[in-house]
Coordinates of C-alpha atoms and ligand atoms in Angstrom, one line a residue:
M125 CA -0.1 0.2 0.0
D126 CA 1.2 3.4 -1.2
V127 CA 0.7 6.1 2.0
S128 CA 3.0 8.8 0.8
R129 CA 0.7 10.8 -1.3
E130 CA -0.2 14.1 0.7
T131 CA -2.1 16.9 -0.5
D132 CA -3.9 20.3 1.2
I133 CA -7.8 18.9 -0.6
L134 CA -8.6 15.6 -1.8
I135 CA -12.4 16.3 -4.0
C136 CA -13.9 12.6 -4.3
G137 CA -16.0 13.0 -7.8
A138 CA -15.4 14.8 -10.8
G139 CA -18.2 16.0 -11.9
A140 CA -19.3 19.2 -12.3
A141 CA -18.9 20.5 -8.3
G142 CA -15.7 18.6 -8.4
L143 CA -14.4 20.4 -11.3
T144 CA -15.7 23.7 -10.4
L145 CA -13.6 23.4 -7.1
A146 CA -10.5 21.9 -8.7
V147 CA -10.7 24.9 -11.2
D148 CA -10.7 27.4 -8.0
L149 CA -8.4 25.8 -6.0
A150 CA -6.0 25.7 -9.0
R151 CA -6.1 29.7 -9.2
R152 CA -5.2 29.8 -5.8
G153 CA -2.6 27.7 -6.1
V154 CA -3.6 25.3 -3.3
S155 CA -2.9 21.9 -3.2
F156 CA -5.1 19.0 -4.1
R157 CA -5.8 16.1 -5.7
L158 CA -9.1 15.3 -7.6
I159 CA -10.2 11.5 -8.0
D160 CA -13.2 9.7 -9.6
R161 CA -14.3 6.1 -10.0
L162 CA -15.7 6.6 -13.3
D163 CA -12.8 5.4 -16.1
G164 CA -13.0 8.5 -18.4
P165 CA -15.0 11.3 -18.5
F166 CA -18.9 11.2 -18.0
A167 CA -20.5 11.4 -21.7
G168 CA -24.4 12.7 -21.3
S169 CA -26.0 15.7 -21.8
R170 CA -27.9 15.3 -18.5
G171 CA -28.4 18.9 -17.1
K172 CA -28.0 21.0 -19.8
G173 CA -29.5 24.4 -18.7
I174 CA -26.0 27.1 -17.3
Q175 CA -28.2 29.4 -15.5
P176 CA -27.4 33.5 -15.8
R177 CA -25.6 33.3 -12.3
T178 CA -23.5 30.2 -13.2
Q179 CA -22.2 32.1 -16.4
E180 CA -21.2 35.0 -14.0
I181 CA -19.2 32.3 -11.7
F182 CA -18.1 30.8 -15.0
E183 CA -16.7 34.1 -16.4
D184 CA -14.7 34.7 -13.5
L185 CA -13.3 30.8 -13.3
G186 CA -12.4 32.4 -17.2
V187 CA -14.6 29.3 -19.0
I188 CA -17.7 31.3 -20.2
D189 CA -17.0 32.0 -23.8
R190 CA -15.7 28.7 -24.6
L191 CA -19.1 27.4 -23.2
A192 CA -21.0 29.9 -25.1
A193 CA -18.9 28.3 -28.3
E194 CA -20.0 25.0 -26.8
G195 CA -23.4 25.5 -26.4
G196 CA -26.4 27.8 -27.8
P197 CA -29.4 29.4 -27.0
Y198 CA -32.2 27.2 -25.7
P199 CA -34.7 26.4 -28.7
P200 CA -38.6 27.7 -28.6
Q201 CA -40.7 24.6 -27.6
R202 CA -43.4 23.2 -29.7
A203 CA -46.2 21.2 -28.0
Y204 CA -48.3 19.0 -30.2
R205 CA -51.9 18.6 -29.8
D206 CA -53.2 15.0 -30.2
D207 CA -54.5 16.3 -33.8
G208 CA -51.2 16.9 -34.5
A209 CA -51.4 20.8 -34.8
H210 CA -48.7 22.7 -32.7
D211 CA -47.8 25.9 -30.9
D212 CA -44.1 27.1 -31.0
T213 CA -43.7 29.5 -27.7
Q214 CA -40.4 30.4 -26.1
G215 CA -41.1 29.0 -22.8
I216 CA -37.9 30.0 -21.0
A217 CA -37.2 33.6 -20.0
M218 CA -34.8 35.5 -22.1
S219 CA -34.2 38.8 -21.8
P220 CA -31.3 40.9 -23.6
P221 CA -28.1 41.8 -21.3
T222 CA -27.9 45.2 -19.2
V223 CA -25.0 46.2 -17.5
D224 CA -25.8 45.4 -14.0
E225 CA -26.9 41.9 -15.5
P226 CA -24.4 40.7 -18.8
Y227 CA -26.1 37.5 -18.8
R228 CA -30.2 37.0 -18.6
A229 CA -30.9 33.9 -20.5
P230 CA -30.0 30.3 -19.6
L231 CA -27.3 28.6 -21.8
L232 CA -28.2 25.2 -23.3
V233 CA -24.7 23.2 -22.8
P234 CA -25.0 19.3 -22.6
Q235 CA -23.1 18.4 -19.3
S236 CA -20.3 16.2 -20.9
R237 CA -19.6 19.2 -22.6
T238 CA -19.5 21.6 -19.8
E239 CA -17.4 19.2 -17.9
A240 CA -14.9 18.8 -20.8
V241 CA -14.1 23.3 -20.7
L242 CA -14.0 22.7 -16.7
R243 CA -11.2 19.9 -17.2
D244 CA -9.0 22.2 -20.0
R245 CA -9.3 24.9 -18.2
L246 CA -7.9 22.7 -15.4
A247 CA -5.3 21.3 -17.3
E248 CA -4.0 25.1 -18.2
W249 CA -2.9 24.9 -14.4
G250 CA -1.3 21.0 -14.9
H251 CA -4.1 19.6 -13.1
R252 CA -6.0 16.7 -14.4
P253 CA -8.8 14.4 -12.8
D254 CA -7.3 11.1 -12.0
Y255 CA -9.9 8.6 -13.2
A256 CA -10.7 4.7 -12.1
S257 CA -9.8 6.1 -8.3
R258 CA -12.4 4.9 -5.6
L259 CA -12.2 6.2 -2.5
T260 CA -13.2 3.4 -0.4
A261 CA -12.6 4.6 3.2
F262 CA -11.9 8.0 5.1
V263 CA -10.7 8.3 8.9
D264 CA -10.6 12.1 10.4
D265 CA -8.4 12.7 13.0
G266 CA -9.3 16.2 13.8
E267 CA -5.5 17.3 12.5
G268 CA -6.5 15.9 8.7
V269 CA -8.0 12.9 6.8
R270 CA -6.9 9.7 6.1
A271 CA -8.3 8.9 2.7
H272 CA -8.4 5.2 0.6
V273 CA -8.3 5.5 -2.6
T274 CA -8.5 2.3 -4.9
G275 CA -7.1 2.4 -8.7
A276 CA -5.6 0.9 -11.0
G277 CA -1.9 0.2 -9.5
G278 CA -3.4 -0.8 -5.9
E279 CA -5.0 0.9 -2.5
Q280 CA -3.1 4.3 -2.1
V281 CA -4.0 6.2 1.6
V282 CA -3.9 9.8 0.7
R283 CA -3.3 12.1 3.5
C284 CA -5.2 15.3 3.3
R285 CA -6.4 18.4 5.6
Y286 CA -10.0 18.3 4.1
L287 CA -11.7 15.5 2.2
I288 CA -14.7 17.3 -0.2
G289 CA -17.3 14.8 -1.2
A290 CA -18.4 15.6 -4.2
D291 CA -19.9 12.4 -5.5
G292 CA -23.2 12.6 -6.2
G293 CA -26.6 11.9 -5.1
R294 CA -25.3 8.2 -3.4
S295 CA -22.5 9.7 -2.2
F296 CA -20.1 7.4 -0.4
V297 CA -18.9 10.5 1.8
R298 CA -22.1 11.1 3.0
H299 CA -23.1 7.5 4.0
A300 CA -19.7 7.1 5.4
L301 CA -20.7 10.3 7.3
E302 CA -23.8 8.7 8.6
V303 CA -25.5 12.1 7.4
G304 CA -29.2 11.8 7.3
F305 CA -30.7 13.0 4.0
P306 CA -34.2 13.3 4.6
G307 CA -36.7 14.5 2.1
K308 CA -38.9 12.7 -0.4
T309 CA -39.5 10.3 -3.5
L310 CA -41.8 11.8 -6.1
G311 CA -43.0 8.5 -7.0
M312 CA -42.0 9.3 -10.6
R313 CA -39.3 7.9 -12.5
A314 CA -38.0 9.1 -16.0
M315 CA -35.7 8.4 -18.8
V316 CA -33.1 10.8 -20.4
A317 CA -31.4 9.6 -23.3
D318 CA -29.1 11.7 -26.3
I319 CA -30.3 10.0 -29.4
V320 CA -29.4 10.2 -33.0
L321 CA -33.1 10.2 -34.8
D322 CA -35.0 10.7 -38.1
G323 CA -38.1 12.5 -38.6
L324 CA -37.8 15.8 -36.7
E325 CA -36.2 18.9 -37.6
P326 CA -33.6 20.2 -35.1
T327 CA -34.5 23.8 -34.5
V328 CA -37.5 23.5 -32.0
W329 CA -37.8 21.3 -28.5
H330 CA -40.6 19.2 -29.3
R331 CA -42.9 17.9 -26.4
F332 CA -45.2 15.8 -27.0
H333 CA -48.6 15.3 -24.5
E334 CA -47.2 17.8 -21.9
G335 CA -49.0 17.2 -18.7
D336 CA -50.1 13.2 -19.3
M337 CA -47.4 11.4 -17.5
Q338 CA -48.4 8.1 -19.2
R339 CA -47.4 9.4 -22.2
Q340 CA -45.4 12.6 -22.2
I341 CA -42.2 12.7 -24.1
S342 CA -39.7 15.7 -25.1
F343 CA -37.0 16.0 -27.9
C344 CA -34.7 18.5 -27.3
P345 CA -31.9 19.3 -30.0
L346 CA -28.8 19.3 -28.8
P347 CA -26.4 22.3 -30.1
H348 CA -23.5 21.8 -32.8
C349 CA -24.0 17.7 -33.3
D350 CA -27.0 15.4 -34.5
L351 CA -28.0 14.9 -30.8
F352 CA -31.3 15.0 -29.3
Q353 CA -32.0 14.6 -25.4
L354 CA -34.9 12.7 -24.8
Q355 CA -36.9 13.0 -22.0
A356 CA -39.7 11.3 -20.8
P357 CA -41.6 9.9 -17.9
I358 CA -41.4 5.9 -17.6
P359 CA -43.2 3.1 -15.2
F360 CA -42.1 3.5 -11.6
D361 CA -41.8 -0.2 -11.5
G362 CA -39.5 -2.4 -14.1
A363 CA -36.2 -2.3 -16.0
A364 CA -36.1 0.6 -19.1
D365 CA -34.8 -0.8 -22.5
L366 CA -32.2 1.8 -23.0
S367 CA -31.0 -0.1 -26.5
V368 CA -31.8 1.6 -29.6
D369 CA -34.8 -1.0 -29.9
G370 CA -36.1 -0.7 -26.7
I371 CA -36.3 2.9 -27.1
Q372 CA -37.5 2.9 -30.9
A373 CA -40.6 0.8 -29.2
F374 CA -41.0 3.3 -26.3
I375 CA -41.2 6.0 -28.6
D376 CA -43.9 4.2 -31.3
A377 CA -46.1 3.5 -27.7
R378 CA -46.3 7.5 -27.5
L379 CA -46.5 8.6 -30.8
P380 CA -47.5 7.3 -34.0
P381 CA -45.1 4.0 -35.1
G382 CA -42.5 5.3 -37.3
A383 CA -43.1 9.0 -36.9
I384 CA -39.4 8.9 -35.9
R385 CA -36.8 6.7 -36.3
V386 CA -34.0 5.7 -33.9
R387 CA -30.9 6.2 -35.4
A388 CA -28.2 5.3 -32.7
V389 CA -28.9 5.8 -28.4
R390 CA -24.8 7.6 -27.2
W391 CA -26.0 7.7 -23.6
A392 CA -28.5 6.8 -21.9
S393 CA -30.1 6.9 -18.5
D394 CA -33.2 6.0 -16.3
Y395 CA -33.3 7.6 -12.5
A396 CA -36.2 8.0 -10.0
M397 CA -37.3 11.7 -8.7
N398 CA -36.5 12.4 -5.4
A399 CA -36.3 15.7 -3.0
R400 CA -33.7 15.6 -0.3
L401 CA -31.5 17.6 2.0
A402 CA -28.7 16.9 4.0
D403 CA -28.9 17.1 7.4
H404 CA -25.2 18.8 7.6
Y405 CA -22.9 19.9 4.8
R406 CA -19.7 19.5 7.3
V407 CA -18.7 17.0 9.9
G408 CA -15.4 18.0 10.9
R409 CA -12.8 18.3 8.1
V410 CA -15.2 16.5 5.6
F411 CA -17.2 18.7 3.1
L412 CA -20.2 17.7 1.0
V413 CA -21.3 19.6 -2.0
G414 CA -22.7 19.4 -5.3
D415 CA -25.5 16.5 -5.6
A416 CA -24.3 14.5 -2.7
A417 CA -25.5 17.1 -0.2
H418 CA -29.6 17.8 -2.4
I419 CA -31.1 15.9 -5.3
H420 CA -34.0 16.8 -6.4
P421 CA -36.6 16.8 -10.1
P422 CA -34.5 17.9 -12.9
T423 CA -37.6 20.8 -13.8
G424 CA -36.0 24.2 -13.9
G425 CA -32.5 23.0 -14.3
Q426 CA -31.1 23.8 -11.2
G427 CA -29.3 20.9 -9.4
L428 CA -25.8 21.5 -11.7
N429 CA -26.0 25.0 -11.2
T430 CA -26.1 24.9 -7.1
S431 CA -23.7 22.3 -7.7
V432 CA -21.2 24.9 -9.2
Q433 CA -22.2 27.7 -6.8
D434 CA -21.6 25.9 -3.8
A435 CA -18.3 24.8 -5.2
Y436 CA -17.7 28.7 -6.0
N437 CA -18.8 29.1 -2.2
L438 CA -16.4 26.7 -0.4
G439 CA -13.4 27.2 -3.1
W440 CA -12.3 30.6 -1.7
K441 CA -12.8 29.8 2.3
L442 CA -10.7 26.9 1.7
G443 CA -7.9 29.2 0.2
A444 CA -8.4 31.4 3.2
V445 CA -8.2 29.1 5.9
L446 CA -5.7 27.0 4.4
A447 CA -3.5 30.2 4.1
G448 CA -4.2 31.5 7.5
A449 CA -7.5 32.9 7.8
P450 CA -9.8 31.6 11.0
A451 CA -10.8 28.3 10.7
A452 CA -14.2 29.4 11.7
L453 CA -14.8 30.4 8.6
L454 CA -15.8 27.2 6.9
D455 CA -18.9 27.0 9.1
T456 CA -20.3 29.7 6.9
Y457 CA -20.4 27.1 4.2
E458 CA -23.1 24.8 5.6
E459 CA -24.8 28.1 6.8
E460 CA -25.0 29.9 3.7
R461 CA -25.5 27.1 1.2
R462 CA -27.9 24.7 2.8
P463 CA -30.7 27.4 2.8
I464 CA -30.1 27.9 -0.8
A465 CA -30.7 24.4 -1.5
A466 CA -33.8 24.0 0.5
G467 CA -35.2 27.3 -1.5
M468 CA -34.1 24.9 -4.8
L469 CA -35.8 21.7 -3.6
G470 CA -38.8 23.5 -2.7
L471 CA -38.8 25.1 -6.5
S472 CA -38.0 22.0 -8.7
T473 CA -40.3 20.4 -6.9
H474 CA -43.3 22.9 -7.2
L475 CA -42.3 23.3 -11.0
L476 CA -42.6 19.8 -11.5
E477 CA -46.1 20.0 -10.1
R478 CA -46.6 22.3 -12.7
A479 CA -44.9 20.1 -15.4
R480 CA -47.0 17.8 -14.5
Q481 CA -50.7 19.9 -15.1
G482 CA -48.4 20.6 -19.0
E483 CA -47.1 24.1 -18.0
M484 CA -43.4 24.0 -19.0
R485 CA -43.0 27.9 -18.5
R486 CA -39.7 29.2 -16.6
G487 CA -39.1 32.6 -15.7
R488 CA -36.6 34.7 -13.5
E489 CA -36.7 32.4 -10.3
V490 CA -34.5 29.7 -12.1
H491 CA -31.9 31.9 -13.1
Q492 CA -30.3 32.5 -9.7
L493 CA -29.5 35.8 -9.9
D494 CA -31.7 36.9 -6.8
L495 CA -29.7 34.6 -4.2
G496 CA -27.9 36.0 -1.6
Y497 CA -26.5 35.4 2.0
R498 CA -28.2 38.6 3.6
G499 CA -28.8 36.5 6.7
S500 CA -25.3 35.1 6.6
S501 CA -23.1 36.2 9.5
L502 CA -21.0 37.1 6.9
S503 CA -22.8 39.9 5.5
L504 CA -22.1 42.8 7.4
D505 CA -24.0 46.2 6.7
R506 CA -23.6 49.2 8.3
G507 CA -24.1 51.0 5.5
G508 CA -26.7 53.5 6.9
D509 CA -29.9 53.8 5.0
P510 CA -31.4 50.4 3.5
H511 CA -30.3 50.5 -0.2
R512 CA -31.1 48.5 -2.8
L513 CA -28.1 46.8 -2.6
M514 CA -26.9 45.3 0.8
A515 CA -24.6 43.5 2.7
G516 CA -25.3 39.5 1.1
D517 CA -26.3 40.4 -2.0
R518 CA -24.6 39.4 -4.9
M519 CA -23.0 42.0 -6.6
P520 CA -24.3 44.1 -9.8
D521 CA -21.9 44.5 -12.8
A522 CA -21.4 48.0 -13.8
V523 CA -19.2 50.3 -16.1
L524 CA -17.0 52.8 -14.5
R525 CA -14.4 54.8 -16.1
G526 CA -10.6 54.8 -15.4
A527 CA -8.9 58.4 -15.2
G528 CA -8.3 58.5 -18.7
G529 CA -11.9 58.0 -19.2
Q530 CA -11.6 54.2 -20.1
A531 CA -14.6 52.2 -19.6
R532 CA -13.6 49.3 -16.7
R533 CA -15.8 46.4 -16.3
L534 CA -16.9 45.9 -12.6
F535 CA -16.8 42.3 -13.1
D536 CA -13.6 42.6 -14.6
L537 CA -12.4 44.3 -11.5
M538 CA -13.7 41.9 -9.5
A539 CA -12.5 38.5 -11.8
G540 CA -9.8 36.5 -9.8
P541 CA -9.4 35.4 -6.6
H542 CA -9.2 38.2 -4.7
W543 CA -11.5 40.9 -2.5
T544 CA -12.7 43.8 -4.2
L545 CA -13.0 47.0 -1.9
L546 CA -14.6 50.2 -3.5
L547 CA -14.0 53.4 -1.5
G548 CA -16.3 55.9 -2.0
A549 CA -15.2 59.5 -2.4
G550 CA -13.8 60.9 0.6
A551 CA -13.6 57.7 2.6
A552 CA -10.5 56.7 5.0
P553 CA -7.0 55.3 3.6
V554 CA -6.8 51.5 3.7
A555 CA -3.6 50.1 4.0
P556 CA -2.9 47.6 1.4
R557 CA -3.7 43.9 2.2
D558 CA -3.0 40.6 0.5
G559 CA -5.8 39.5 -1.4
V560 CA -7.7 42.8 -1.4
R561 CA -8.0 45.1 -4.3
A562 CA -8.5 48.6 -3.9
W563 CA -10.4 50.8 -5.9
R564 CA -11.4 54.5 -5.1
V565 CA -14.5 55.6 -7.0
G566 CA -15.1 59.0 -7.6
L567 CA -13.5 62.2 -8.5
G568 CA -9.9 62.0 -7.4
G569 CA -9.7 58.2 -7.6
A570 CA -8.6 55.8 -9.9
L571 CA -12.1 55.3 -11.3
P572 CA -13.3 59.1 -10.8
D573 CA -16.8 58.0 -12.9
G574 CA -18.5 55.6 -11.1
G575 CA -21.0 55.0 -13.4
D576 CA -24.2 53.2 -12.6
L577 CA -22.5 51.5 -9.5
S578 CA -24.8 50.9 -6.6
G579 CA -24.7 50.6 -2.8
L580 CA -21.5 53.1 -2.8
E581 CA -21.7 56.3 -0.9
A582 CA -19.3 59.2 -0.2
G583 CA -16.9 58.1 2.3
G584 CA -18.1 54.5 2.8
C585 CA -17.1 51.4 0.8
V586 CA -18.3 48.0 -0.3
L587 CA -16.3 45.0 0.1
V588 CA -17.0 42.5 -2.3
R589 CA -16.1 38.9 -2.0
P590 CA -14.3 36.8 -3.7
D591 CA -17.3 34.7 -5.1
G592 CA -19.1 38.2 -6.0
Y593 CA -21.7 38.7 -3.2
V594 CA -21.2 42.0 -1.3
G595 CA -19.5 40.9 2.0
A596 CA -19.9 44.7 3.7
R597 CA -21.5 47.4 3.2
L598 CA -20.4 50.4 5.6
A599 CA -21.1 54.2 5.9
A600 CA -18.6 57.3 6.0
G601 CA -18.9 56.7 9.8
E602 CA -18.7 52.8 10.4
M603 CA -15.4 52.4 8.2
G604 CA -13.5 51.3 11.7
G605 CA -15.1 47.9 11.2
L606 CA -13.6 47.1 8.0
A607 CA -10.3 45.5 9.3
A608 CA -12.0 44.0 11.9
Y609 CA -14.6 42.3 9.0
L610 CA -11.2 41.8 7.3
A611 CA -9.1 39.6 9.9
A612 CA -12.3 37.4 10.4
V613 CA -12.6 36.1 6.9
S614 CA -9.1 36.7 5.4
V615 CA -5.3 36.5 6.0
P616 CA -4.5 38.6 8.7
F617 CA -2.0 41.6 8.3
Ligands
LIG771 C1 -32.6 14.7 -16.9 C2 -31.5 15.3 -16.1 C3 -31.7 16.8 -16.6 C4 -31.3 17.8 -15.9 N1 -31.2 18.9 -15.9 C5 -30.1 20.0 -15.5 C6 -30.3 20.9 -15.6 O1 -30.8 21.4 -17.3 N2 -29.2 22.2 -15.1 C7 -28.9 21.8 -14.3 O2 -28.4 22.7 -13.2 N3 -28.8 20.6 -13.6 C8 -29.5 19.2 -14.2 N4 -29.6 18.1 -13.6 C9 -28.6 17.7 -12.6 C10 -27.2 17.5 -12.8 O3 -27.1 16.7 -13.8 C11 -26.4 17.3 -11.6 O4 -27.2 17.8 -10.3 C12 -25.3 17.5 -11.5 O5 -24.3 16.6 -12.2 C13 -24.6 17.1 -10.0 O6 -23.1 17.3 -10.1 P1 -22.0 16.6 -9.1 O7 -20.6 17.2 -9.6 O8 -22.6 17.4 -7.7 O9 -22.3 14.9 -9.1 P2 -22.2 14.3 -10.3 O10 -22.1 14.8 -11.7 O11 -22.6 13.2 -9.8 O12 -20.6 13.8 -10.2 C14 -20.2 13.2 -9.1 C15 -18.7 12.4 -9.7 O13 -18.8 11.6 -8.0 C16 -18.1 10.3 -8.9 N5 -18.0 9.4 -7.7 C17 -18.6 8.6 -6.6 N6 -18.8 8.2 -5.9 C18 -17.0 8.2 -5.9 C19 -15.9 7.6 -5.1 N7 -16.3 6.7 -4.2 N8 -14.7 7.7 -5.2 C20 -14.4 8.6 -6.4 N9 -15.7 9.1 -7.2 C21 -16.5 8.7 -7.0 C22 -19.1 9.8 -10.0 O14 -17.8 8.8 -11.2 C23 -19.2 11.2 -10.4 O15 -18.7 11.6 -11.6 C24 -30.0 17.2 -14.4 C25 -30.2 16.2 -13.7 C26 -31.1 14.9 -15.0 C27 -30.8 13.6 -14.3

């Protein structure tokens, strides 16, 4: 047995959550290993909706343009009536970008391509997932975690400071921790398959028998390829036949036989829908992220997005604590992310009920732009009058102007692993410190024209966390609180 492997973080699971965390840690220079029990990358389209808030995160992680090139906009939905007539609607809320919300429509990207883009980004720092490596046991001794990993070369013991269970809905890590996973089985199973077919044009999302759980079936064309993603409820009992012939028979039982001809099945899966939330996201030095912590129906396309955002919330906190910030910072991961997942479970279950009644429209509520952490112990609001922007809110983008009059996007200033401190005109000077980039906004500052920046008042400041949420908003008379806040969350002076 090889016991020589040491690392700061061991990430178990190279799905969307594990890869996002790995990219964030890589850009922070944190040492980690990323393992997955699969022999190679996951191949299916499964979670294909990248919501606007996740697009902002992927911009920060340097992958949004590649993802946009791999994906495309959601096609209109074509709902067929029993007489063969149909109505085309754009059931997904899509609005043009604004200055403060640069992404306002979900992007359709098959999950396997999202993960491939994240792997490519990771490779730019010299990292890659170790496939065929399964976590089989671990012990947290208070000082670190000894993890047993079985791979082609036998068993290794990996000594790490923190273990992350990003190992999906059936999480081994969650089971080993004996963390409860209460919730309910929703009495519904579904098939999802990537198929090549004849008989449908690839410009719309074809939906048949909406609201009829016995016959409902849909075919969504996937961008830049000849595949459709088939989704349909299936009987609760019995195994689904996911072969070409099996899927052909399944379609023929719902549509006029021969109307659609299945040519190939590239990937297929069947699953029971559940809505469950882990009782804890952290036990000692072990954390749960993504589907390991919450599972729910796919309606509304929230799962992958919530998983990515879990990882994005945890990444900077792990980086800060490993660099010397107080360990209590890590407790805020569960404090902040568990309520978000609880809300998301309610939303996706509600959308499932509406889908059962044939209602497929999705509004802004699935974009995740309005989620935040106002009630968090990390949100310090002493900004004077209640403002549209408060501590805990997502920091909106803005266009400011530099000394030469050049436009500077706030998201560009925030991009990277640092904190961003925006000082209002006349605010007391703040000593430079590691990991905090300060900008004085207003006359005489580096950014003389604050444009339509929200929340910042003369003499005060807005401190934006590395994950793009307002950590602190302080009025002119409250600036003394800044140093204490930074010491609690960041590397000491
Ligand atoms: C039909 C369908 C449609 C969906 N549509 C959407 C959508 O539009 N938008 C959206 O946001 N979400 C959607 N989802 C949900 C989304 O696919 C999941 O939420 C997402 O995959 C969760 O990512 P994850 O990284 O947490 O887990 P996973 O993707 O499940 O990854 C977990 C990884 O851990 C590995 N692993 C497990 N155990 C071990 C072990 N012991 N050792 C090592 N590795 C291990 C697994 O091999 C796997 O690669 C959909 C899901 C389905 C089924």
